[in-house]
């Protein structure tokens, strides 16, 4: 919430029960709130927080009216409930032309200043229930504007948002909005972190060892020294190689090893 007096609308669907609303302030300003049209069953209050619990609420939209001794102070509102209709999803990290077809999203984090597609799925929301929009909650409860979700086929995480980009590290939420099997609007959230990408491993450059300077030539070759102190062998006759070690055969002949057989 922008402050401890900003009203907020919550959504309750047919799968939710044991619902708890929390209002927390950054300082002891005795925050409290009302749920329009309902009397809460259990209250818990402290100088900096207030909670109201309901075993059940009829599906629909409810207006939350917060207040505090200092209405302009910062407050955070949250809602928890038991439900079988849970949200799963995360970020498809990496690179490649088929990244948006990945069915293994990272559920814990995305990388700082790197765009990543988001894929999500809601359990136990039968057709014609659907997911419609996605938004992100950042540091200090800053909301992004809701964006439409795309649909992809032949994937377990069948809804996708093309790209999320975080320009600050820290703690965030993904908020998904949809319509339940019975036609009620609902919201679900999952937390994640924006972290700095680990450095990519570097491969050390390959080096070719310097050749050992020649000191002599075989088979009558002549050792020649250049002006830069490098040297080479000038081979004479039917010999070749770095130090004239290889015999050359004429007229298509081939070299072969000479094996000496001892005689008795």
Coordinates of C-alpha atoms in Angstrom, one line a residue:
X1 CA 0.0 0.0 0.0
X2 CA 1.1 3.6 -0.6
X3 CA 0.2 4.4 3.0
X4 CA -1.8 3.1 6.0
X5 CA -5.1 4.6 4.7
X6 CA -5.2 3.4 1.1
X7 CA -8.1 1.1 0.4
X8 CA -7.5 -2.2 -1.4
X9 CA -9.8 -4.8 -3.1
X10 CA -9.1 -8.5 -2.4
X11 CA -10.5 -11.4 -4.4
X12 CA -11.9 -14.6 -2.8
X13 CA -12.6 -17.6 -4.9
X14 CA -14.6 -20.8 -4.2
X15 CA -11.5 -22.8 -3.3
X16 CA -10.3 -20.6 -0.4
X17 CA -10.9 -21.1 3.3
X18 CA -9.2 -20.2 6.6
X19 CA -8.5 -16.8 5.2
X20 CA -6.2 -14.4 7.1
X21 CA -5.6 -10.7 6.3
X22 CA -2.4 -9.0 7.7
X23 CA -1.6 -5.3 7.9
X24 CA 2.0 -4.4 9.0
X25 CA 3.4 -0.9 9.6
X26 CA 7.0 0.1 9.6
X27 CA 6.5 1.9 13.0
X28 CA 4.2 1.6 16.0
X29 CA 1.2 3.5 14.7
X30 CA -1.5 1.0 15.8
X31 CA -2.7 -0.1 12.3
X32 CA -6.1 -1.6 11.8
X33 CA -8.6 -2.3 9.0
X34 CA -12.1 -3.4 8.2
X35 CA -13.4 -5.9 5.7
X36 CA -16.5 -4.2 4.1
X37 CA -19.7 -6.2 4.9
X38 CA -18.0 -8.8 7.1
X39 CA -17.2 -9.2 10.8
X40 CA -13.9 -10.9 11.4
X41 CA -13.9 -13.9 13.7
X42 CA -10.4 -13.6 15.3
X43 CA -8.4 -10.5 15.8
X44 CA -4.7 -10.1 16.6
X45 CA -3.2 -6.6 17.2
X46 CA 0.1 -5.1 18.2
X47 CA 1.5 -1.6 18.0
X48 CA 2.8 -2.2 14.5
X49 CA 0.5 -5.0 13.1
X50 CA -3.1 -6.2 12.8
X51 CA -4.5 -9.5 11.7
X52 CA -8.1 -10.7 11.0
X53 CA -9.0 -14.4 10.4
X54 CA -12.1 -15.9 8.8
X55 CA -12.8 -19.6 8.6
X56 CA -14.6 -18.9 5.3
X57 CA -15.9 -16.1 3.1
X58 CA -18.4 -16.3 0.2
X59 CA -16.6 -15.9 -3.1
X60 CA -16.4 -12.4 -4.4
X61 CA -14.6 -9.1 -4.1
X62 CA -14.0 -7.4 -0.7
X63 CA -13.0 -3.9 0.1
X64 CA -10.3 -3.5 2.8
X65 CA -10.3 -0.2 4.6
X66 CA -7.0 0.3 6.6
X67 CA -6.3 3.1 9.1
X68 CA -3.6 4.1 11.6
X69 CA -2.7 6.8 14.1
X70 CA -0.5 8.2 11.3
X71 CA -2.4 7.6 8.1
X72 CA 0.5 8.6 5.8
X73 CA 2.9 6.1 7.3
X74 CA 4.0 3.1 5.3
X75 CA 1.9 -0.1 5.5
X76 CA 2.1 -3.5 3.9
X77 CA -1.1 -5.6 3.4
X78 CA -1.0 -9.3 2.7
X79 CA -3.5 -12.2 2.5
X80 CA -3.1 -15.9 3.2
X81 CA -5.5 -18.8 2.7
X82 CA -5.8 -22.5 2.4
X83 CA -6.5 -23.5 -1.2
X84 CA -6.0 -26.4 -3.6
X85 CA -5.7 -24.0 -6.6
X86 CA -2.0 -23.1 -6.3
X87 CA 0.3 -21.3 -8.7
X88 CA 3.5 -22.7 -10.1
X89 CA 6.0 -21.1 -12.4
X90 CA 9.2 -19.2 -12.9
X91 CA 11.8 -17.9 -15.3
X92 CA 13.3 -19.6 -18.3
X93 CA 17.0 -18.7 -18.0
X94 CA 19.7 -19.2 -20.6
X95 CA 19.9 -18.6 -24.4
X96 CA 18.8 -20.1 -27.6
X97 CA 16.0 -19.8 -30.2
X98 CA 13.8 -22.4 -28.4
X99 CA 14.1 -20.8 -24.9
X100 CA 10.4 -19.9 -24.8
X101 CA 9.6 -23.6 -25.3
X102 CA 11.4 -24.7 -22.2
X103 CA 9.2 -26.5 -19.6
X104 CA 11.7 -26.2 -16.7
X105 CA 11.4 -22.7 -15.3
X106 CA 13.6 -21.5 -12.5
X107 CA 11.2 -21.0 -9.6
X108 CA 13.5 -19.1 -7.2
X109 CA 15.3 -16.3 -9.1
X110 CA 16.0 -14.4 -12.3
X111 CA 19.1 -12.5 -13.3
X112 CA 19.7 -8.8 -12.8
X113 CA 19.5 -6.7 -16.0
X114 CA 18.8 -9.8 -18.1
X115 CA 15.4 -10.3 -19.9
X116 CA 13.8 -13.7 -19.2
X117 CA 10.4 -15.2 -20.3
X118 CA 8.1 -16.3 -17.5
X119 CA 6.0 -19.5 -17.6
X120 CA 3.2 -20.3 -15.2
X121 CA 0.6 -22.9 -14.4
X122 CA -2.3 -23.0 -11.9
X123 CA -3.1 -26.4 -10.4
X124 CA -6.8 -27.6 -10.1
X125 CA -8.4 -24.9 -12.1
X126 CA -10.6 -26.9 -14.5
X127 CA -11.8 -25.5 -17.9
X128 CA -13.3 -23.0 -18.6
X129 CA -11.1 -21.5 -15.8
X130 CA -8.2 -19.5 -17.2
X131 CA -5.3 -17.2 -16.4
X132 CA -5.4 -13.7 -17.9
X133 CA -2.8 -11.2 -16.6
X134 CA 0.5 -11.0 -14.9
X135 CA 2.1 -8.2 -12.9
X136 CA 5.2 -7.8 -10.7
X137 CA 5.6 -6.3 -7.2
X138 CA 9.1 -4.9 -6.5
X139 CA 10.9 -3.2 -3.8
X140 CA 8.7 -0.9 -1.6
X141 CA 5.6 -2.6 -3.1
X142 CA 6.0 -0.9 -6.5
X143 CA 3.5 -2.5 -8.9
X144 CA 4.1 -2.9 -12.6
X145 CA 1.0 -2.5 -14.8
X146 CA -0.8 -5.8 -15.5
X147 CA 0.2 -7.4 -18.8
X148 CA -1.7 -10.1 -20.8
X149 CA -0.5 -13.6 -20.6
X150 CA 0.1 -15.6 -23.8
X151 CA -0.8 -19.2 -24.2
X152 CA 1.5 -22.0 -25.5
X153 CA 0.5 -25.5 -26.4
X154 CA 2.0 -28.9 -25.6
X155 CA 3.6 -27.5 -22.4
X156 CA 2.9 -28.2 -18.7
X157 CA 3.4 -24.5 -18.0
X158 CA 0.9 -23.4 -20.6
X159 CA 0.9 -19.6 -20.0
X160 CA 3.8 -17.4 -20.8
X161 CA 4.9 -13.8 -20.5
X162 CA 7.5 -12.9 -23.1
X163 CA 10.0 -11.0 -21.0
X164 CA 10.7 -9.7 -17.4
X165 CA 13.6 -7.4 -16.7
X166 CA 14.7 -6.3 -13.2
X167 CA 16.9 -3.3 -12.9
X168 CA 17.5 -3.7 -9.2
X169 CA 18.4 -6.7 -7.2
X170 CA 16.2 -7.8 -4.3
X171 CA 12.9 -9.5 -3.4
X172 CA 10.0 -9.5 -5.8
X173 CA 6.6 -11.2 -6.3
X174 CA 4.8 -12.4 -9.5
X175 CA 1.1 -11.8 -9.3
X176 CA -1.3 -13.7 -11.6
X177 CA -4.9 -12.9 -12.1
X178 CA -7.5 -15.3 -13.7
X179 CA -11.0 -16.7 -13.6
X180 CA -11.9 -19.9 -11.7
X181 CA -13.9 -22.8 -12.8
X182 CA -17.0 -21.3 -11.2
X183 CA -16.4 -17.9 -12.8
X184 CA -14.9 -16.0 -9.9
X185 CA -11.9 -13.7 -10.3
X186 CA -8.8 -14.8 -8.4
X187 CA -5.2 -13.8 -7.7
X188 CA -2.2 -15.9 -6.8
X189 CA 1.4 -14.8 -6.1
X190 CA 4.8 -16.5 -5.9
X191 CA 8.0 -14.8 -4.5
X192 CA 11.3 -14.7 -6.3
X193 CA 14.7 -13.0 -6.2
X194 CA 16.6 -10.8 -8.7
X195 CA 20.2 -11.7 -8.3
X196 CA 23.5 -10.9 -10.1
X197 CA 24.4 -13.5 -12.7
X198 CA 27.4 -15.6 -11.8
X199 CA 30.5 -14.9 -14.0
X200 CA 30.8 -17.2 -17.0
X201 CA 33.7 -19.6 -16.9
X202 CA 36.6 -18.6 -19.1
X203 CA 38.8 -21.0 -21.0
X204 CA 42.5 -20.2 -20.8
X205 CA 44.1 -19.6 -24.2
X206 CA 46.0 -22.5 -25.7
X207 CA 49.7 -21.9 -26.2
X208 CA 52.1 -23.7 -28.5
X209 CA 55.4 -24.4 -26.8
X210 CA 58.4 -22.7 -28.5
X211 CA 60.6 -25.1 -30.5
X212 CA 63.9 -26.1 -28.9
X213 CA 66.7 -24.2 -30.6
X214 CA 68.8 -26.4 -32.9
X215 CA 72.4 -27.1 -31.9
X216 CA 73.4 -29.6 -34.5
X217 CA 72.2 -31.3 -37.7
X218 CA 72.3 -35.0 -38.6
X219 CA 73.5 -36.7 -41.7
X220 CA 75.9 -34.0 -42.8
X221 CA 73.4 -31.1 -42.6
X222 CA 74.6 -27.6 -42.2
X223 CA 73.4 -25.5 -39.1
X224 CA 72.5 -22.0 -40.3
X225 CA 72.0 -19.1 -37.8
X226 CA 69.7 -16.3 -38.7
X227 CA 70.1 -12.6 -37.7
X228 CA 67.5 -13.0 -35.0
X229 CA 69.5 -15.8 -33.5
X230 CA 67.0 -18.5 -34.7
X231 CA 68.6 -21.4 -36.5
X232 CA 67.7 -24.1 -39.0
X233 CA 69.3 -27.1 -40.7
X234 CA 70.3 -27.0 -44.4
X235 CA 70.1 -30.6 -45.5
X236 CA 72.4 -32.1 -48.1
X237 CA 71.8 -35.1 -50.3
X238 CA 68.8 -37.3 -49.8
X239 CA 67.9 -36.1 -46.3
X240 CA 65.1 -33.8 -45.0
X241 CA 63.4 -32.9 -41.7
X242 CA 63.9 -30.3 -38.9
X243 CA 67.5 -31.6 -38.3
X244 CA 67.9 -33.7 -41.5
X245 CA 66.9 -36.9 -39.7
X246 CA 64.6 -38.3 -42.5
X247 CA 66.0 -40.1 -45.5
X248 CA 64.4 -39.3 -49.0
X249 CA 63.9 -42.3 -51.4
X250 CA 64.1 -41.7 -55.1
X251 CA 62.0 -43.3 -57.9
X252 CA 59.0 -44.1 -55.7
X253 CA 61.0 -46.0 -53.1
X254 CA 59.9 -46.2 -49.5
X255 CA 61.9 -46.2 -46.3
X256 CA 61.9 -49.2 -44.1
X257 CA 63.4 -50.1 -40.8
X258 CA 66.6 -52.2 -40.9
X259 CA 66.4 -55.0 -38.4
X260 CA 69.6 -56.6 -37.5
X261 CA 69.4 -60.3 -36.7
X262 CA 72.1 -61.7 -34.6
X263 CA 73.8 -64.8 -36.0
X264 CA 75.2 -67.5 -34.0

